[in-house]
Amino acid sequence: MMTNVLLGIYPDVFAAGAAFAGVPFGCFATTNGSEWNSECANGQVTRTPQQWGDLVRAAYPGYTGPRPRMQIWHGANDDILRYPNFGEQVKQWTNVHGLSQTPTVTDSPQAGYTRTRYGGSGGTAPVEAITNTGTTAVNGWSPAFTLPGGQSITSGWNASYAPTSGAVTARNATYNAAIAPHASASVGFQATHGGNTAAPTAFTLNGTPCSIA
């Protein structure tokens, strides 16, 4: 977690950093005197890329120099600092660097690992199925997508949704956080629109791009 903090506060000191099982800059801060932020640790703190990036920029007002490169590592089964924090860190640091959240390159350097690099080298039904095709269980999941302009979620099931428009992240409920290998979880929502009935065109799951079946 301190890697995120140090790179955010001292961009003029550090050229790069690697965070292992961390949380976004500003996520773990508390105002009630406690030393542990359970909401952040459990992956329940979600913000837009702009909001996360603004927290970093506000730590050093007026700084216009280069920002440190960031490498983020996180285990999908981490039950102390849960995996949704991985995706929130990706949102934060791609925004800080002014990059798209769509990876430039995605590969698997070794079995069980997915690597995404940024900035270098359908349907209409409002329901998506999340399937774990790996060999280990998923413990905590958060699909993310962007609603077309004018659409706003009014209700949902099997997950919580925030915000209700724009770049939306769905968070698992307490009863369906774990998905066994080759099992699935279904989520859904209802939304209003101002005439634009288009469906989201891209999705990520815990920060990893998904294919649309």
mmCIF file of C-alpha atoms in Angstrom, residues 126 145-148 150-157 159-170 188-193 200:
data_model
loop_
_atom_site.group_PDB
_atom_site.id
_atom_site.type_symbol
_atom_site.label_atom_id
_atom_site.label_comp_id
_atom_site.label_asym_id
_atom_site.label_seq_id
_atom_site.Cartn_x
_atom_site.Cartn_y
_atom_site.Cartn_z
ATOM 1 C CA PRO A 126 -29.208 -6.208 -19.271
ATOM 2 C CA PHE A 145 -18.815 -1.513 -17.877
ATOM 3 C CA THR A 146 -19.874 1.894 -19.196
ATOM 4 C CA LEU A 147 -23.542 2.674 -19.755
ATOM 5 C CA PRO A 148 -24.297 4.705 -22.896
ATOM 6 C CA GLY A 150 -28.688 8.971 -20.922
ATOM 7 C CA GLN A 151 -29.013 5.588 -19.232
ATOM 8 C CA SER A 152 -29.275 5.194 -15.457
ATOM 9 C CA ILE A 153 -29.670 2.059 -13.313
ATOM 10 C CA THR A 154 -32.801 2.058 -11.169
ATOM 11 C CA SER A 155 -32.526 -1.387 -9.564
ATOM 12 C CA GLY A 156 -30.420 -4.524 -9.720
ATOM 13 C CA TRP A 157 -30.053 -8.031 -8.375
ATOM 14 C CA ALA A 159 -24.828 -7.403 -7.012
ATOM 15 C CA SER A 160 -24.563 -3.781 -5.931
ATOM 16 C CA TYR A 161 -24.015 -1.137 -8.622
ATOM 17 C CA ALA A 162 -22.160 2.165 -8.312
ATOM 18 C CA PRO A 163 -22.421 4.725 -9.691
ATOM 19 C CA THR A 164 -25.817 4.332 -11.397
ATOM 20 C CA SER A 165 -24.675 5.856 -14.693
ATOM 21 C CA GLY A 166 -21.490 6.273 -16.713
ATOM 22 C CA ALA A 167 -18.634 3.952 -15.720
ATOM 23 C CA VAL A 168 -20.430 1.395 -13.509
ATOM 24 C CA THR A 169 -18.902 -1.283 -11.285
ATOM 25 C CA ALA A 170 -20.994 -4.193 -9.967
ATOM 26 C CA GLY A 188 -28.816 -8.136 -13.744
ATOM 27 C CA PHE A 189 -30.227 -4.647 -13.537
ATOM 28 C CA GLN A 190 -33.008 -2.425 -14.813
ATOM 29 C CA ALA A 191 -32.326 1.028 -16.179
ATOM 30 C CA THR A 192 -34.032 4.067 -17.630
ATOM 31 C CA HIS A 193 -32.911 5.848 -20.785
ATOM 32 C CA PRO A 200 -22.518 -1.515 -23.139
#
